[in-house]
Amino acid sequence: MYYYFQSTKKIDQFYLMKITKNHWQCGICILLMLLINSGSIFAQEEFAKKMAEKFSNYQNARPQEKVYLHLDKSYSAIGDTILFKGYLVEANSQTIDTISKVLYVDFINEKTNKLILSHRYALINGTTNGRFVVSDSIESGPYRIRAYTNYMRNFSEDFFFNQKIQIYDETPALIIADTNTIDVQFFAEGGNLIAGISNRIAFKAINSLGYSTDIEGIIMSSSGDTVQNFASVHLGMGNFSFTPDAAKSYSAQLLLKNGTWKTFELPKVNPSGFAMQIDNMSNKNNVRVIISTNRKLKDDDVATLIVTGKGKVKFAAAIPLSKKTILFNIPRNQFGEGINQITLFDEKQQPICERLVWANKPKTLIMNIKANKLTYKKREIIELSVTVADHTSKPIEGSFSIAAVDYKKAEPELYDQNIASYMALTSDLKGFIEQPSYYFDSTQADSQFKLDLLLMTQGWRRFTWKEVIAFDTTNTPQFFIESGLSLKGNVAKLNGKSAGIVNLTTVMQQEDNQTIFKADSDDKGNFIFGDLNYYDSTSFTIQGATPKGNNDLNIKIEPTKSPMVQNISGNWPIDKHEQDLLANYLKEIAENKRIETQLRKSGNKTLDEVVIRAKKIKEKDPRKNYSAASNTLNTAEIANSGALNIIEAIQSRIPGVSVTGSGMNVKVNIRGATNFGGAIDPLFVLDGMPTDLQQLISLPRGEVESVDVLKGAQASIYGSRAAGGVICVYTKRGNKNYDWSNDDTPGIKGVKLMGFEVERTFYSPKYDVIQDEAFKPDLRSTLYWNPNLNTDKNGNAKISFYNNDNSNNTISIKVEGLAKDGRAGAALKSIVTK
């Protein structure tokens, strides 16, 4: 007999439970086995505890994130817009992730594998929303939208969110798979094909377009014997069992449509080893594990079996290897929801077999969409109510998104991906998953069996035990969690040598607002300004000086680098029905453009008859809080002055301003600014901020755009500080319209950076009142989009929008989102127009 461990809330604590007859089916003397194997079992128990501790440390130090995008549609025409809402959760608990505050969304050309666009979006409470406008500069063809956080870059790109999207500018040609081009992969359950043991082999067949295809064939031995017939049962997948001979190799023979045979080699037969089979179908309360070996073992050899799920060790067992075949049950309540990983370690504590199982269905949200009518006329208002509850029918508050799309334009893919299937299944599997929502359809009685086939053919790679065992908790991740945008760079001497620690000041200019940040570089000159919050194109000016005041420095800004693009491209089959739908969609998009062009032309003709005279209003400089200056020195006058600094340029060029002395001992006064104590020094202002005379003296003349002098009443806006008048100096870099991205002035660096994308409201016309759009044809493909649909405490939400001009049509409505605790849900509904 042996014992198994069950993890408690603290992952490194276990309690022992004796295996009962229900668990153990070898029929040997319990007491004798305990006496013989107690030492080895104790060693394996210690090993299991050690692995659990390592696993816990790994998960705690490297928590992972999942991103999902709800797109309004998976296709677009040139000139159309792609809308989306982003959701971010912690991968294991699936709770809403509020730590990362920046989401990257890339638009990738699948033909060239090139990054076309990359945007950044502010995550608020784990969600954001945005859009991609498909401009005329984008070619038609297959594209991919990729989403991730900076922290997710520490792990494989396989776990970024990826969604294919097709861009059309003309009706696509029919794409039909070549029936004679088939690829089949075979997977021995547990990982190895072992001689002399009954092995179960799963397989998956795909066509020339990368989609599943049904197959039939036979298994042949190298001696020419027919061993086994096999056939796929779902999306090109199936399995079969046979006992291989160590002296033979095996292949699969497929009869193709053209009458020829194609051969595929099965995995190599290992002369000795372990095989592990999982029975996840026959019992609703238990998962049966069958471990077989043909190895010569000692009487006291003990293996270890560990089950992990949702980032925790769920079960561990020390298994005496006194029999060639061992069968036992693991209660389902020992497994986590969704995907679990079963790993078998041999007597040398090496991982030798692995298998994914889906033991317990996740408790997804129950969502319903109800319409106020059965059918709708053109431009009639459509009213919908959305209800959300948990598996116990308790109302749920949460954050959701809803898209209503004209079904006539393009048909949704059968069993397409949604947030529930992604979070629970596809985000934890590598590669393309076809029809992922099929496995969550309660009407499909055999979905559990077919899901088991999927898990046997597509391996999980969120972690490997090799990574866990070798993990060092002292290592810091390369990519950090971002709580805002950052500005990174390096500062060095002009000769390229290290300047040591440098004091840095950054001025961020956003429209009329300036924000100043200060920081020091490290001793190698590296610096970072983090937790920045800015939108669209924003200007930054970075100034640096050593603690001794030396500003002969070269400042370089580190550009934002996107991850390398992996090639995961694949064609999309286009059948005649879909071709007709897309042709109609493109025809109506073109008609929309034609009408808009005609309306603009009509409007222009009307405007030509009206003569409009207006004086251009000069935009006010946001740095100035006064309307006019007493005197001004402009750019040209400063440039022609021949002065070394701006104070010398002022001398003799602005009436009433006296400049005496030289160098750093210069003194400036404005005529008439005196009191009983004598002349009063003026107030000096640099780009709207009070400064001192010494800073102006050190300011190079070529950096100054203009100088204003305020006297008497004009200076009163600055209060008592301006009793001696005001001298306002404005630099070229301080002007928000100044383009200084290529300016390499020592000690100063200017740059314009793109910040967060600005959220834009989806426009939906209203036909309850007469407006201009009432006279335009309405051929919208997306009738309604709301990324901020929130349910109330009763789990309810109501929305309304107007139908377009299409008749005899169907509108596809899709709602997706998360409850506050991270549980996912999705719902689909179709409504008819006439």
Short mmCIF file of N, CA and C in Angstrom, two decimals, residues 660-734:
data_model
loop_
_atom_site.label_atom_id
_atom_site.label_comp_id
_atom_site.label_asym_id
_atom_site.label_seq_id
_atom_site.Cartn_x
_atom_site.Cartn_y
_atom_site.Cartn_z
N THR A 660 23.83 96.06 -16.89
CA THR A 660 25.16 96.51 -16.51
C THR A 660 26.01 95.32 -16.05
N GLY A 661 27.31 95.50 -16.07
CA GLY A 661 28.22 94.44 -15.68
C GLY A 661 28.43 93.46 -16.83
N SER A 662 29.13 92.35 -16.53
CA SER A 662 29.42 91.35 -17.56
C SER A 662 29.53 89.96 -16.93
N GLY A 663 29.49 88.97 -17.78
CA GLY A 663 29.62 87.59 -17.31
C GLY A 663 28.52 87.23 -16.33
N MET A 664 28.91 86.51 -15.27
CA MET A 664 27.94 86.09 -14.27
C MET A 664 27.61 87.19 -13.29
N ASN A 665 28.31 88.38 -13.41
CA ASN A 665 28.07 89.50 -12.49
C ASN A 665 27.15 90.55 -13.10
N VAL A 666 26.47 90.19 -14.16
CA VAL A 666 25.57 91.13 -14.83
C VAL A 666 24.38 91.46 -13.93
N LYS A 667 23.85 92.70 -14.11
CA LYS A 667 22.68 93.13 -13.34
C LYS A 667 21.69 93.75 -14.30
N VAL A 668 20.38 93.42 -14.11
CA VAL A 668 19.32 93.88 -15.00
C VAL A 668 18.29 94.65 -14.19
N ASN A 669 17.89 95.84 -14.73
CA ASN A 669 16.82 96.63 -14.12
C ASN A 669 15.91 97.21 -15.20
N ILE A 670 14.67 97.43 -14.82
CA ILE A 670 13.70 98.07 -15.70
C ILE A 670 13.46 99.49 -15.21
N ARG A 671 13.58 100.48 -16.13
CA ARG A 671 13.48 101.87 -15.76
C ARG A 671 12.18 102.16 -15.01
N GLY A 672 12.29 102.91 -13.93
CA GLY A 672 11.12 103.31 -13.15
C GLY A 672 10.80 102.37 -12.02
N ALA A 673 11.48 101.23 -11.97
CA ALA A 673 11.20 100.25 -10.91
C ALA A 673 12.10 100.53 -9.73
N THR A 674 11.70 101.50 -8.90
CA THR A 674 12.49 101.88 -7.73
C THR A 674 11.60 102.07 -6.52
N ASN A 675 12.22 102.07 -5.35
CA ASN A 675 11.54 102.44 -4.10
C ASN A 675 12.55 103.20 -3.25
N PHE A 676 12.26 103.38 -1.97
CA PHE A 676 13.17 104.14 -1.12
C PHE A 676 14.52 103.47 -0.99
N GLY A 677 14.57 102.17 -1.25
CA GLY A 677 15.85 101.46 -1.13
C GLY A 677 16.65 101.47 -2.42
N GLY A 678 16.09 102.03 -3.48
CA GLY A 678 16.77 102.06 -4.76
C GLY A 678 16.07 101.20 -5.80
N ALA A 679 16.84 100.78 -6.81
CA ALA A 679 16.27 99.99 -7.90
C ALA A 679 15.80 98.61 -7.41
N ILE A 680 14.69 98.15 -8.00
CA ILE A 680 14.12 96.85 -7.63
C ILE A 680 14.41 95.86 -8.76
N ASP A 681 14.91 94.69 -8.40
CA ASP A 681 15.18 93.67 -9.42
C ASP A 681 13.88 93.17 -10.03
N PRO A 682 13.88 92.92 -11.33
CA PRO A 682 12.67 92.38 -11.97
C PRO A 682 12.46 90.90 -11.62
N LEU A 683 11.26 90.41 -11.87
CA LEU A 683 10.96 88.98 -11.75
C LEU A 683 11.34 88.31 -13.07
N PHE A 684 12.11 87.25 -13.01
CA PHE A 684 12.50 86.52 -14.21
C PHE A 684 11.63 85.26 -14.34
N VAL A 685 11.09 85.03 -15.54
CA VAL A 685 10.20 83.90 -15.80
C VAL A 685 10.70 83.16 -17.04
N LEU A 686 10.83 81.85 -16.93
CA LEU A 686 11.29 81.01 -18.05
C LEU A 686 10.20 80.02 -18.42
N ASP A 687 9.65 80.17 -19.61
CA ASP A 687 8.57 79.30 -20.10
C ASP A 687 7.43 79.19 -19.11
N GLY A 688 7.09 80.37 -18.50
CA GLY A 688 5.94 80.42 -17.60
C GLY A 688 6.26 80.10 -16.16
N MET A 689 7.51 79.68 -15.86
CA MET A 689 7.89 79.31 -14.50
C MET A 689 8.91 80.30 -13.96
N PRO A 690 8.73 80.84 -12.74
CA PRO A 690 9.71 81.75 -12.15
C PRO A 690 11.09 81.11 -12.09
N THR A 691 12.12 81.90 -12.38
CA THR A 691 13.49 81.40 -12.35
C THR A 691 14.40 82.51 -11.80
N ASP A 692 15.71 82.34 -11.96
CA ASP A 692 16.62 83.40 -11.50
C ASP A 692 17.48 83.87 -12.67
N LEU A 693 18.16 84.99 -12.44
CA LEU A 693 18.96 85.59 -13.49
C LEU A 693 20.10 84.67 -13.93
N GLN A 694 20.68 83.92 -13.00
CA GLN A 694 21.81 83.06 -13.34
C GLN A 694 21.41 81.98 -14.35
N GLN A 695 20.19 81.45 -14.23
CA GLN A 695 19.75 80.43 -15.19
C GLN A 695 19.59 81.03 -16.58
N LEU A 696 19.11 82.28 -16.64
CA LEU A 696 18.95 82.93 -17.95
C LEU A 696 20.30 83.24 -18.57
N ILE A 697 21.27 83.60 -17.74
CA ILE A 697 22.61 83.89 -18.27
C ILE A 697 23.22 82.63 -18.90
N SER A 698 22.97 81.47 -18.27
CA SER A 698 23.54 80.22 -18.78
C SER A 698 22.75 79.63 -19.94
N LEU A 699 21.64 80.27 -20.28
CA LEU A 699 20.80 79.75 -21.36
C LEU A 699 21.35 80.21 -22.71
N PRO A 700 21.72 79.32 -23.62
CA PRO A 700 22.26 79.72 -24.92
C PRO A 700 21.25 80.56 -25.71
N ARG A 701 21.77 81.58 -26.38
CA ARG A 701 20.91 82.47 -27.13
C ARG A 701 20.08 81.74 -28.19
N GLY A 702 20.67 80.73 -28.82
CA GLY A 702 20.00 80.03 -29.91
C GLY A 702 18.80 79.21 -29.47
N GLU A 703 18.67 78.97 -28.15
CA GLU A 703 17.53 78.20 -27.68
C GLU A 703 16.31 79.06 -27.37
N VAL A 704 16.48 80.40 -27.45
CA VAL A 704 15.40 81.30 -27.07
C VAL A 704 14.56 81.68 -28.29
N GLU A 705 13.25 81.60 -28.10
CA GLU A 705 12.31 81.94 -29.15
C GLU A 705 11.92 83.42 -29.11
N SER A 706 11.65 83.94 -27.89
CA SER A 706 11.26 85.34 -27.76
C SER A 706 11.43 85.79 -26.31
N VAL A 707 11.43 87.13 -26.12
CA VAL A 707 11.50 87.71 -24.79
C VAL A 707 10.43 88.79 -24.68
N ASP A 708 9.62 88.72 -23.62
CA ASP A 708 8.63 89.76 -23.34
C ASP A 708 9.02 90.51 -22.08
N VAL A 709 8.82 91.84 -22.10
CA VAL A 709 9.05 92.66 -20.91
C VAL A 709 7.72 93.27 -20.50
N LEU A 710 7.36 93.09 -19.23
CA LEU A 710 6.13 93.64 -18.68
C LEU A 710 6.49 94.73 -17.69
N LYS A 711 5.84 95.91 -17.87
CA LYS A 711 6.12 97.04 -16.99
C LYS A 711 4.82 97.53 -16.37
N GLY A 712 4.93 98.16 -15.23
CA GLY A 712 3.80 98.84 -14.59
C GLY A 712 2.61 97.93 -14.42
N ALA A 713 1.43 98.41 -14.90
CA ALA A 713 0.17 97.70 -14.71
C ALA A 713 0.18 96.34 -15.39
N GLN A 714 0.91 96.21 -16.49
CA GLN A 714 0.95 94.93 -17.20
C GLN A 714 1.63 93.85 -16.36
N ALA A 715 2.53 94.28 -15.48
CA ALA A 715 3.24 93.31 -14.65
C ALA A 715 2.45 92.91 -13.42
N SER A 716 1.36 93.62 -13.14
CA SER A 716 0.61 93.38 -11.90
C SER A 716 -0.01 92.00 -11.83
N ILE A 717 -0.15 91.33 -12.97
CA ILE A 717 -0.74 89.99 -12.97
C ILE A 717 0.11 89.01 -12.16
N TYR A 718 1.41 89.34 -11.98
CA TYR A 718 2.30 88.48 -11.20
C TYR A 718 2.36 88.88 -9.73
N GLY A 719 1.56 89.91 -9.33
CA GLY A 719 1.47 90.29 -7.93
C GLY A 719 2.68 91.08 -7.45
N SER A 720 2.88 91.03 -6.12
CA SER A 720 3.93 91.84 -5.49
C SER A 720 5.33 91.43 -5.94
N ARG A 721 5.49 90.20 -6.44
CA ARG A 721 6.80 89.76 -6.91
C ARG A 721 7.27 90.58 -8.10
N ALA A 722 6.31 91.22 -8.80
CA ALA A 722 6.63 91.92 -10.05
C ALA A 722 6.74 93.43 -9.86
N ALA A 723 7.04 93.88 -8.63
CA ALA A 723 7.18 95.33 -8.39
C ALA A 723 8.28 95.94 -9.24
N GLY A 724 9.29 95.14 -9.58
CA GLY A 724 10.38 95.62 -10.43
C GLY A 724 10.19 95.28 -11.89
N GLY A 725 8.97 94.92 -12.28
CA GLY A 725 8.70 94.50 -13.65
C GLY A 725 8.98 93.01 -13.85
N VAL A 726 8.70 92.54 -15.06
CA VAL A 726 8.87 91.11 -15.36
C VAL A 726 9.58 90.96 -16.69
N ILE A 727 10.55 90.07 -16.72
CA ILE A 727 11.21 89.68 -17.97
C ILE A 727 10.89 88.21 -18.22
N CYS A 728 10.10 87.95 -19.26
CA CYS A 728 9.65 86.58 -19.59
C CYS A 728 10.44 86.06 -20.79
N VAL A 729 11.12 84.97 -20.62
CA VAL A 729 11.91 84.35 -21.68
C VAL A 729 11.23 83.05 -22.09
N TYR A 730 11.07 82.87 -23.41
CA TYR A 730 10.40 81.68 -23.94
C TYR A 730 11.35 80.93 -24.86
N THR A 731 11.55 79.66 -24.55
CA THR A 731 12.46 78.85 -25.36
C THR A 731 11.71 78.16 -26.49
N LYS A 732 12.47 77.76 -27.48
CA LYS A 732 11.88 77.05 -28.62
C LYS A 732 11.32 75.69 -28.16
N ARG A 733 12.02 75.07 -27.24
CA ARG A 733 11.58 73.76 -26.78
C ARG A 733 10.33 73.85 -25.91
N GLY A 734 10.15 74.97 -25.27
CA GLY A 734 8.96 75.13 -24.44
C GLY A 734 7.70 75.32 -25.24
#
